[in-house]
CSV table of C-alpha atoms and ligand atoms in Angstrom, one decimal:
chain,number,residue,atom,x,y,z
O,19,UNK,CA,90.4,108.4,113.1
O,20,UNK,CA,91.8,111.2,111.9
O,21,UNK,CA,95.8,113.4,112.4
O,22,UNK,CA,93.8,115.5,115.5
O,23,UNK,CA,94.2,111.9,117.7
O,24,UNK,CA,97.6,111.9,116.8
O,25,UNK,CA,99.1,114.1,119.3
O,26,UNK,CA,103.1,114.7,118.0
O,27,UNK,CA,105.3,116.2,121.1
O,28,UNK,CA,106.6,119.7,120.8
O,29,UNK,CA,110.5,119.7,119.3
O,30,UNK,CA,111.6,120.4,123.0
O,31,UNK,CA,110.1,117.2,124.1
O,32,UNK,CA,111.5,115.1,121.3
O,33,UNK,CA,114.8,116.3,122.4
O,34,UNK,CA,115.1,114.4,125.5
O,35,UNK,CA,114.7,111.0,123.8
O,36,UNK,CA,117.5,109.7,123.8
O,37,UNK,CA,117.8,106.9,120.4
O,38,UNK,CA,120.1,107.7,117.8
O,39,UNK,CA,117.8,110.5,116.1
O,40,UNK,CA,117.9,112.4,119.0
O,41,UNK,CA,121.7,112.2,119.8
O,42,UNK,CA,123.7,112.2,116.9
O,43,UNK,CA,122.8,116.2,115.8
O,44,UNK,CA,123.7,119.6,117.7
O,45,UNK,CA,120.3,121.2,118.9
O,46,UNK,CA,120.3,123.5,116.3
O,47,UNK,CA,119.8,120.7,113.7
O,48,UNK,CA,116.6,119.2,112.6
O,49,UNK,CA,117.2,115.8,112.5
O,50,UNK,CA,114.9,113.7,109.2
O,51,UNK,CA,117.7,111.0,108.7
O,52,UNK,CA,117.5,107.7,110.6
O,53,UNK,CA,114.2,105.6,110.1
O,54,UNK,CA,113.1,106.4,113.7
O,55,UNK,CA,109.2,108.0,113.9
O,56,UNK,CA,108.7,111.3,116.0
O,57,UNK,CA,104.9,109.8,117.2
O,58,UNK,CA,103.8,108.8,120.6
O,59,UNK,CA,104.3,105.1,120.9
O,60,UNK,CA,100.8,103.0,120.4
O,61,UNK,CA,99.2,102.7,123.8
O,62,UNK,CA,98.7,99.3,124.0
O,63,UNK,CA,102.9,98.6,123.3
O,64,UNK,CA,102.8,101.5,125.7
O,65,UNK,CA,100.7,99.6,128.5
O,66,UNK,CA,102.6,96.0,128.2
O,67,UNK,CA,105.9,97.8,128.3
O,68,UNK,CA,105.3,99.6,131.6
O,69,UNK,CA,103.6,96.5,132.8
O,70,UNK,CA,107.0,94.5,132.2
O,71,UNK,CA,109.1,97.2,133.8
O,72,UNK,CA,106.4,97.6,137.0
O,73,UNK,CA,106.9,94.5,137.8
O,74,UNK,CA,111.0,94.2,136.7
O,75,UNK,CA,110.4,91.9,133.7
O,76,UNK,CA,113.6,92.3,131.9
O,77,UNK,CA,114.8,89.1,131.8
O,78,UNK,CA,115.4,86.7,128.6
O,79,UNK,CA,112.1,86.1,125.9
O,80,UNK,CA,110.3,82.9,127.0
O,81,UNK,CA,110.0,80.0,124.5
O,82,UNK,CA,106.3,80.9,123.2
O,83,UNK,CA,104.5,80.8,120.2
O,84,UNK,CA,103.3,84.5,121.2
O,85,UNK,CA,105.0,86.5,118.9
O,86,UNK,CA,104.7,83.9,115.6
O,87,UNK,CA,100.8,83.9,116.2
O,88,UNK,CA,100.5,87.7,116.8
O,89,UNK,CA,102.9,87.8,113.2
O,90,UNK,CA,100.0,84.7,111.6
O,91,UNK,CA,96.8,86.2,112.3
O,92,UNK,CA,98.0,90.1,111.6
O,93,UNK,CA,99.6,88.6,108.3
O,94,UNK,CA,95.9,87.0,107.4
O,95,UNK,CA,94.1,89.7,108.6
O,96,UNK,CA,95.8,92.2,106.5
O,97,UNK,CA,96.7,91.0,103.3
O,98,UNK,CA,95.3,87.5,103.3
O,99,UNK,CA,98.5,85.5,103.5
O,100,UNK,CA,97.9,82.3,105.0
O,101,UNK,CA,101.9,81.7,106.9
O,102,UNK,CA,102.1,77.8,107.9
O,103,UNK,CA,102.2,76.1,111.7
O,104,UNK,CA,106.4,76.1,112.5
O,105,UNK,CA,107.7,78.6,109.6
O,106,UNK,CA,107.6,81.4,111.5
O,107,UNK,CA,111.3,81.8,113.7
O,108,UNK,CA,112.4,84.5,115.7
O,109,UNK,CA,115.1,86.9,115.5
O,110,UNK,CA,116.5,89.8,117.0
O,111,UNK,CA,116.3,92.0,114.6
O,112,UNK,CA,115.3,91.9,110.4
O,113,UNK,CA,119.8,92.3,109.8
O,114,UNK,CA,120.5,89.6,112.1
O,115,UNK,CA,117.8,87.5,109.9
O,116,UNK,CA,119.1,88.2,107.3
O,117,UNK,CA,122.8,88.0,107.4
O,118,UNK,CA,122.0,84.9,109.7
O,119,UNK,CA,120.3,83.2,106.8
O,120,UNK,CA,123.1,84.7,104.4
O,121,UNK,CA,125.4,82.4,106.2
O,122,UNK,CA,123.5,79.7,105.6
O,123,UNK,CA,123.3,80.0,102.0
O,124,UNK,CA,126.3,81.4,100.8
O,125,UNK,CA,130.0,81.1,100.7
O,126,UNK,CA,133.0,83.4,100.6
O,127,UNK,CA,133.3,84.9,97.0
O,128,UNK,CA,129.8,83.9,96.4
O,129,UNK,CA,127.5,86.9,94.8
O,130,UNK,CA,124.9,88.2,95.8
O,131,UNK,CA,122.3,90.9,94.0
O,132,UNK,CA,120.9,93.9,95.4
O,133,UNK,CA,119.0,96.4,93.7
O,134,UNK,CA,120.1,100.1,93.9
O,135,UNK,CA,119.3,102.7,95.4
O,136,UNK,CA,118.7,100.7,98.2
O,137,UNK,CA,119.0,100.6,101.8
O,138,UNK,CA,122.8,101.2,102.4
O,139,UNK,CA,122.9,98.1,105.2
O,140,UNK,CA,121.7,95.9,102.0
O,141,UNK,CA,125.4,96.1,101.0
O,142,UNK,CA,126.9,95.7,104.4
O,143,UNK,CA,125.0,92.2,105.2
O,144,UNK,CA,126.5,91.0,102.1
O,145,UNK,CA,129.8,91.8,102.9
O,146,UNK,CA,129.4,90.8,106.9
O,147,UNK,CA,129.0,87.6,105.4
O,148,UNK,CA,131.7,87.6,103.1
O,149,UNK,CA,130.0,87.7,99.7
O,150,UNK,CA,130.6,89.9,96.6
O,151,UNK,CA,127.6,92.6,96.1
O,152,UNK,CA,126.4,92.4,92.8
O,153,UNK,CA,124.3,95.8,91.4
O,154,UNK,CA,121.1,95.1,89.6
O,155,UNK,CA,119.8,98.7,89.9
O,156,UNK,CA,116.2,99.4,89.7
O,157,UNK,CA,114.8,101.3,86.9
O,158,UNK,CA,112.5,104.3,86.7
O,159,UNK,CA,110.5,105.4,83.8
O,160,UNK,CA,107.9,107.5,83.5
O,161,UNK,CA,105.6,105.9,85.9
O,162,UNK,CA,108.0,105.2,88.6
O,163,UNK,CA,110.6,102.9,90.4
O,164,UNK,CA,110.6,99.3,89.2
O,165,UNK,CA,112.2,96.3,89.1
O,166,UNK,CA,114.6,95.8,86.5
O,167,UNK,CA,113.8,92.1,85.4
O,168,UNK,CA,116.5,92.6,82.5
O,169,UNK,CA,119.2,93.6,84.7
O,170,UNK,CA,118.2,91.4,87.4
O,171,UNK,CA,118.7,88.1,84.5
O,172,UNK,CA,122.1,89.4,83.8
O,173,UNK,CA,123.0,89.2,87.4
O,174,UNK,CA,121.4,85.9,87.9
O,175,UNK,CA,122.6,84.2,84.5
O,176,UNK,CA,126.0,85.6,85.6
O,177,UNK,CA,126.1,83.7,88.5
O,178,UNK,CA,124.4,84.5,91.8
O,179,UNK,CA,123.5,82.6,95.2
O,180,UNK,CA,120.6,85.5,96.2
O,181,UNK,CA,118.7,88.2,95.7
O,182,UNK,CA,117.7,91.1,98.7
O,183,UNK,CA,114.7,92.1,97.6
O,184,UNK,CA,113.3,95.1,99.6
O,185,UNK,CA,109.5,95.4,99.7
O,186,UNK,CA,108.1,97.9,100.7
O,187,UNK,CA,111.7,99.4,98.8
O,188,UNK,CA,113.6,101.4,100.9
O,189,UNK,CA,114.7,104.4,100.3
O,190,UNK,CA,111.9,105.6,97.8
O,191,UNK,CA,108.7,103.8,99.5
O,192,UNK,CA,108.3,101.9,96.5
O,193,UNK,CA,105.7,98.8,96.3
O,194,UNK,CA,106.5,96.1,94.3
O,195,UNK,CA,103.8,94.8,92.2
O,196,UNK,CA,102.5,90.7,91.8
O,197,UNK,CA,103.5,90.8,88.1
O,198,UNK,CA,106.6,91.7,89.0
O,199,UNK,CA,107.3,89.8,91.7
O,200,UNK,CA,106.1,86.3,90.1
O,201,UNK,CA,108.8,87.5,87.2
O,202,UNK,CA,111.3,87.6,90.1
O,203,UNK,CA,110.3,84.5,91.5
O,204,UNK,CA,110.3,82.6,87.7
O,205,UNK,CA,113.4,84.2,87.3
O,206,UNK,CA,115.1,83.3,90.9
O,207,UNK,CA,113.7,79.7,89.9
O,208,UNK,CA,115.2,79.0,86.9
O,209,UNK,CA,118.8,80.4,87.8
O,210,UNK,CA,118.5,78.6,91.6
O,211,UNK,CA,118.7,82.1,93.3
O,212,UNK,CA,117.4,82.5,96.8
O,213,UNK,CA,115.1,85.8,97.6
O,214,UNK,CA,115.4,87.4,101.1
O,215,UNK,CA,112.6,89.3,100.4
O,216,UNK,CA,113.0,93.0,103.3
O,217,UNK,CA,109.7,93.6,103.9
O,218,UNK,CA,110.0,95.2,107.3
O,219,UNK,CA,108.0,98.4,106.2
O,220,UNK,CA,104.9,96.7,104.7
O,221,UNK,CA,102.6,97.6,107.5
O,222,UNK,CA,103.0,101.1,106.1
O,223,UNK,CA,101.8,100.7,103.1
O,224,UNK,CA,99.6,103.8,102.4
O,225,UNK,CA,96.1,104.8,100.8
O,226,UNK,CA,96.5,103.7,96.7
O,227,UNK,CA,99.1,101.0,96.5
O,228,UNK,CA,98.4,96.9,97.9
O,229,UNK,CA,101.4,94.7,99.7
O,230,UNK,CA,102.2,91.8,98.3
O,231,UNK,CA,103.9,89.4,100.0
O,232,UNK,CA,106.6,87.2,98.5
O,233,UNK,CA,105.7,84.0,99.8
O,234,UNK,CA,102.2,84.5,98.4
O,235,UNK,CA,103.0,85.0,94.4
O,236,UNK,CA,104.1,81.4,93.8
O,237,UNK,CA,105.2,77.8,94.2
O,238,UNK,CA,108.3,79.2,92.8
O,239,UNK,CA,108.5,82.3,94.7
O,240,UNK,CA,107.8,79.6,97.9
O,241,UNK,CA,110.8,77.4,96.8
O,242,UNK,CA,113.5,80.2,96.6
O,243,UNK,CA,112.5,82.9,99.3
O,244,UNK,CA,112.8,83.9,102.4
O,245,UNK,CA,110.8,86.7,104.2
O,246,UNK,CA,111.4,89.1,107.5
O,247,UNK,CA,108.9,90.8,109.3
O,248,UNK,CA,108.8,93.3,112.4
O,249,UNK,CA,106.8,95.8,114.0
O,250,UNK,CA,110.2,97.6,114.2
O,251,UNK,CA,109.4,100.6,111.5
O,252,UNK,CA,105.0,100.8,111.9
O,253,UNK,CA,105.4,100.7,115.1
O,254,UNK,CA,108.8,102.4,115.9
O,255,UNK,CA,110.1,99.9,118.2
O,256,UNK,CA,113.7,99.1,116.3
O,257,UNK,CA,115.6,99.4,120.2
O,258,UNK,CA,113.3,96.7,121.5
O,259,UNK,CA,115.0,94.0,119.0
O,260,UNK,CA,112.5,91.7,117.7
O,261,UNK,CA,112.0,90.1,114.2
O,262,UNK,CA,110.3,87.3,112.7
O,263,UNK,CA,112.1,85.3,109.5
O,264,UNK,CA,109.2,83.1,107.0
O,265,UNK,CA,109.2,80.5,105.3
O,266,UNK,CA,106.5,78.5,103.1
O,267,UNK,CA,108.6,75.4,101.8
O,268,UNK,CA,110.3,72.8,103.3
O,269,UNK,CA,113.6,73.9,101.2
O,270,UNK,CA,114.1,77.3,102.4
O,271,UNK,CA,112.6,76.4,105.6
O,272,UNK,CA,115.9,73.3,105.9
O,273,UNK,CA,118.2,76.7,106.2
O,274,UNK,CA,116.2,78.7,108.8
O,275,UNK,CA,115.8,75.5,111.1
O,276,UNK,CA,119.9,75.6,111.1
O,277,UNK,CA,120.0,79.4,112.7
O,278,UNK,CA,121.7,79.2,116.0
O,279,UNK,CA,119.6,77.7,119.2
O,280,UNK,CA,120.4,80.6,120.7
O,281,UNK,CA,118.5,83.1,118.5
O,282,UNK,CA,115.8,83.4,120.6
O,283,UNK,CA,117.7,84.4,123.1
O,284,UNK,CA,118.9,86.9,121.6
O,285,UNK,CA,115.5,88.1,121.0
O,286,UNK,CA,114.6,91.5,123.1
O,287,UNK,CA,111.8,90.4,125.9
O,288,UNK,CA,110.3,93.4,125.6
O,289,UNK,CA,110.2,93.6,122.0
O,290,UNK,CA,108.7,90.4,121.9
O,291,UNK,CA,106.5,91.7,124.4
O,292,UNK,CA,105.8,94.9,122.4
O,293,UNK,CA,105.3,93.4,119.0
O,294,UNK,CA,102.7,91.2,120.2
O,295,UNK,CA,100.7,94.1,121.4
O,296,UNK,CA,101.7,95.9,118.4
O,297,UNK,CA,100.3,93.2,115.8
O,298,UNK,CA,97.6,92.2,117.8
O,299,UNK,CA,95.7,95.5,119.5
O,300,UNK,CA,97.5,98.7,117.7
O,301,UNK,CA,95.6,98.5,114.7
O,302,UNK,CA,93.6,102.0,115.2
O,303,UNK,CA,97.1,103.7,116.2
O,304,UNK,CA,98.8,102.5,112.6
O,305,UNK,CA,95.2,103.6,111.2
O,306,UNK,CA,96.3,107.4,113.1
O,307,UNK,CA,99.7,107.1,111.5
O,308,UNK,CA,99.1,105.9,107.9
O,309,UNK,CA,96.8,109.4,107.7
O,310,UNK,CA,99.2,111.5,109.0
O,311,UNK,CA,102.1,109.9,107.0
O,312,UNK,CA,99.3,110.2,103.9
O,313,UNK,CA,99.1,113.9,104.8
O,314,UNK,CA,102.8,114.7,105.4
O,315,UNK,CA,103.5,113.1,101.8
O,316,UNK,CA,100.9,115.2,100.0
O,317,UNK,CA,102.3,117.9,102.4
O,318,UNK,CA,105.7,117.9,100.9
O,319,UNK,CA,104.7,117.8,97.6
O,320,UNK,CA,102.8,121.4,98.1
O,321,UNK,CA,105.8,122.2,99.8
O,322,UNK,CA,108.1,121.4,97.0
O,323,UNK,CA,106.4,122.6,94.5
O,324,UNK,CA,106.0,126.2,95.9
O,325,UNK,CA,109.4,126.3,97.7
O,326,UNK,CA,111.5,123.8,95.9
O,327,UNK,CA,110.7,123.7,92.7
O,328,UNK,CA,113.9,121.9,91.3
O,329,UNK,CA,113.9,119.1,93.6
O,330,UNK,CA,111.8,115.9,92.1
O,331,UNK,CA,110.4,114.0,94.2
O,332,UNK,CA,107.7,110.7,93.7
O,333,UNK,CA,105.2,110.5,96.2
O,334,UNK,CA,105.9,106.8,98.3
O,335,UNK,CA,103.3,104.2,98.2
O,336,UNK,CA,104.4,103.4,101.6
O,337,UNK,CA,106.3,104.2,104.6
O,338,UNK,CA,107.9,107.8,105.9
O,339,UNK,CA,110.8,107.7,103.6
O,340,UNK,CA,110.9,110.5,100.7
O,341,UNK,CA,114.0,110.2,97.9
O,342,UNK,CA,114.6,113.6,97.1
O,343,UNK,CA,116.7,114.6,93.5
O,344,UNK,CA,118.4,117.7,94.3
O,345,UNK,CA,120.6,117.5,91.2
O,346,UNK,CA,119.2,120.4,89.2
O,347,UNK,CA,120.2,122.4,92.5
O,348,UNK,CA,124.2,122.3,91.9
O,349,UNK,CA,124.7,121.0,95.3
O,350,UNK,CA,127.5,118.0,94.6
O,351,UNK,CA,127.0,114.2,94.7
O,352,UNK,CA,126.5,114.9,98.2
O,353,UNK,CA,123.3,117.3,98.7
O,354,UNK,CA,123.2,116.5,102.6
O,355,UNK,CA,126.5,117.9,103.6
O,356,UNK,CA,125.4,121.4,102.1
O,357,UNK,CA,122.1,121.3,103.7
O,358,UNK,CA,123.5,120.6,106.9
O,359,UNK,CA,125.5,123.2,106.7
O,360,UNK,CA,123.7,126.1,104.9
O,361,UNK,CA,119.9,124.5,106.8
O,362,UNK,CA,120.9,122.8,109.9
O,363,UNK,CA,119.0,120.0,108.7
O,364,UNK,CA,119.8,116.5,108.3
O,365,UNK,CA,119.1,114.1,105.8
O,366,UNK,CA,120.7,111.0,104.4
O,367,UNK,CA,123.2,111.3,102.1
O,368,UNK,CA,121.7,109.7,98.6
O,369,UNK,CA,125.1,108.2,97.5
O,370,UNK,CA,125.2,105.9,100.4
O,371,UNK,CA,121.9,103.9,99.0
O,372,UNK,CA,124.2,103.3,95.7
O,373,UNK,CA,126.3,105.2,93.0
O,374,UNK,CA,123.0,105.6,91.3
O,375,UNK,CA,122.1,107.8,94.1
O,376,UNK,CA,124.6,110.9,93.6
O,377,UNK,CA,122.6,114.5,94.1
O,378,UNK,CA,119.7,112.6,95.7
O,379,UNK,CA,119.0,112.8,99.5
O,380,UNK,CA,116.7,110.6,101.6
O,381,UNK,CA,113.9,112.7,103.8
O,382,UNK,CA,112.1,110.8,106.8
O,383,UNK,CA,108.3,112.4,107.6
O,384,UNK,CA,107.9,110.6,110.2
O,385,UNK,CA,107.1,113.8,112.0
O,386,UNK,CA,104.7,116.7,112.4
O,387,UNK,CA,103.0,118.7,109.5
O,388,UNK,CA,105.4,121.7,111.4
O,389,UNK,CA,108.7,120.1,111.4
O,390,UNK,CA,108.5,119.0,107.5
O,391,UNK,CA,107.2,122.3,106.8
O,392,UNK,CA,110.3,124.1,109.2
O,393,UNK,CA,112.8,121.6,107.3
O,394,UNK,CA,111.6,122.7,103.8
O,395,UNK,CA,111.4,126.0,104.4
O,396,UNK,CA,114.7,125.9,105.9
O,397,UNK,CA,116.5,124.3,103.0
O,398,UNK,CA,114.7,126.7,100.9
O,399,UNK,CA,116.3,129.7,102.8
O,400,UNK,CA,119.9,128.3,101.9
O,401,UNK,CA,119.3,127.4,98.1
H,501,PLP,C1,114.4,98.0,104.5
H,501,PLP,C2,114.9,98.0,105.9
H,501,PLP,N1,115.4,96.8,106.4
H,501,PLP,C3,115.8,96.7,107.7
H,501,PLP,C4,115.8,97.8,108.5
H,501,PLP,C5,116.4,97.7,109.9
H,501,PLP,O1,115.7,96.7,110.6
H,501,PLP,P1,116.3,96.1,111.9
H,501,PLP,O2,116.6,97.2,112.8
H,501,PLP,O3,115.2,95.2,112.3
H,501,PLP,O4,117.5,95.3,111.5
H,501,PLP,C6,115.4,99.1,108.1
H,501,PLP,C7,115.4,100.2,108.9
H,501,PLP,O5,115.2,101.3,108.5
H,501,PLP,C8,114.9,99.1,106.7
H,501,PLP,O6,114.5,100.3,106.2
């Protein structure tokens, strides 16, 4: 294993994809927004996909257990969490879970708690549904991003139908730890708040921090949560539409049992298709990736700290997402519009992820050692 098996196309060849990375940026721009990875898809998804199309398999997904035991046996192998016969049900996409369960659950006016900065669609699936979004932002102190379990009482005691946990969290590749979690989960217990726990990014957890999964903390965490799962992000495969939503008690399970017959339908065929081969045969590929993505992290650091020097940045304990504080810099609430413009590179605006997140901008690495290294050195140039 190793970054040399890892072969990243040239820029010019990234060019012609044509996903929303690719198309939404004149050619001058270096695009390092949207959660989309720059690698060569795993071979194996590789293989079944032009299997399916050689033979003009693009019809509806069948009614199999194929993609819940491919989501079973890669959740055991890889962090031990036992999922139960049935509780697995599939969905197009980890939004669609999740607003589809939001439906479920709550009712117009109803609150619901997110945790800021966040994933900017957090806020939208609340609203889709027609809830009120309630802030519980998390905290950082000297050793990092956490939860705020004082913050996230007040929103619960106040009055609140659920909780959108995101783990691995979303926009600063923070893992959440057990302790934390169970205090969520005691928490979410006594005040009768569900958890749809995110945790579409937790086969991308790197070298230093462990996943745990929600369902696995507690009876308690069992009774009140929800998780979703995809191969979407590790494996890049968000177009192909395919998700998976978990249960572990009857309770929550009563809800998920409700989603629409048609859900399945819904389903992409070839991202069922593809996840399958993702969970159950890409394993060395995601090994490939976690060492670049390891790399590219340390990579930016160096970069940072000799180019940079006023932006702060954490290193993520998972994923290809960096959250970037470009406050000492003078740059506005809104550091990306000036680096587009002076760099002609784009990043995600910080404020989108939350209030919380004025002067910050989100970075994806995702991509070659070279194109991080171009996009600093770029942004550098126009401080
Ligand atoms: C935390 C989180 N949830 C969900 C998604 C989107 O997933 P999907 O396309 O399956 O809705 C993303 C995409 O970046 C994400 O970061």
């Amino acid at each position: 294993m190793g970054m040399e098996h890892l072969s990243i196309d040239p820029l010019t060849e990234l060019r012609r994809r044509r996903s929303a990375k690719w198309r939404t940026f004149p050619e001058d721009v270096l695009p390092l927004p949207v959660a989309e990875m720059d690698f060569p898809l795993a071979e194996p998804v590789a293989k079944v996909l032009r299997e399916a199309i050689d033979r003009s398999d693009t019809g509806y997904a069948a009614p199999t257990p194929d993609l819940a035991e491919a989501v079973r046996n890669y959740a055991w192998r890889s962090w031990r969490w036992g999922i139960g016969d049935g509780c697995i049900r599939t969905v197009a996409d980890v939004g669609i879970g999740i607003v589809e369960v939001l439906r479920r659950i709550v009712g117009a006016g109803d609150r619901v708690v997110i945790s800021p900065p966040v994933y900017e669609p957090f806020s939208w699936w609340v609203r889709e549904v027609g809830a009120h979004v309630v802030e519980a932002p998390l905290a950082e102190g000297p050793g990092g991003w956490r939860l705020d379990l004082d913050a996230l009482e007040r929103a619960f005691s106040a009055g609140a139908t659920a909780y959108l946990l995101c783990n691995p969290h979303n926009p600063m590749g923070l893992v959440h730890g057990r302790d934390d979690l169970k205090a969520l989960a005691d928490l979410a217990d006594k005040y009768g708040v569900h958890v749809l726990s995110d945790e579409i990014h937790a086969p991308l957890v790197l070298p230093g921090a462990e996943f745990v999964p929600f369902l696995s903390v507690s009876d308690e965490a069992r009774r009140r949560g929800f998780a979703f799962l995809s191969a979407s992000k590790g494996w890049n495969l968000a177009g192909l539409k395919a998700a998976a939503v978990i249960t572990a008690d009857p309770a929550p399970k009563r809800y998920v049992d409700r989603l629409p017959p048609h859900s399945l339908y819904r389903t992409g065929h070839l991202g069922v298709l593809a996840t399958v081969a993702a969970f159950n045969d890409s394993g060395p590929w995601l090994a490939d990736v976690m060492d670049t993505l390891d790399h590219n992290r340390r990579l930016l650091d160096d970069l940072l700290t000799e180019l940079l020097p006023a932006v702060r940045y954490r290193m993520p304990q998972a994923g290809f997402l960096a959250w970037l504080d470009f406050r000492a810099l003078g740059w506005g609430d809104d550091p990306s519009a000036h680096i587009l413009d002076a760099a002609r590179v784009a990043l995600n605006a910080g404020h989108r992820y939350g209030t919380s997140g004025n002067g910050w901008a989100r970075l994806n690495f995702g991509c070659s050692p070279q194109t991080l290294t171009e996009a600093i050195t770029r942004i550098a140039a126009a401080s």
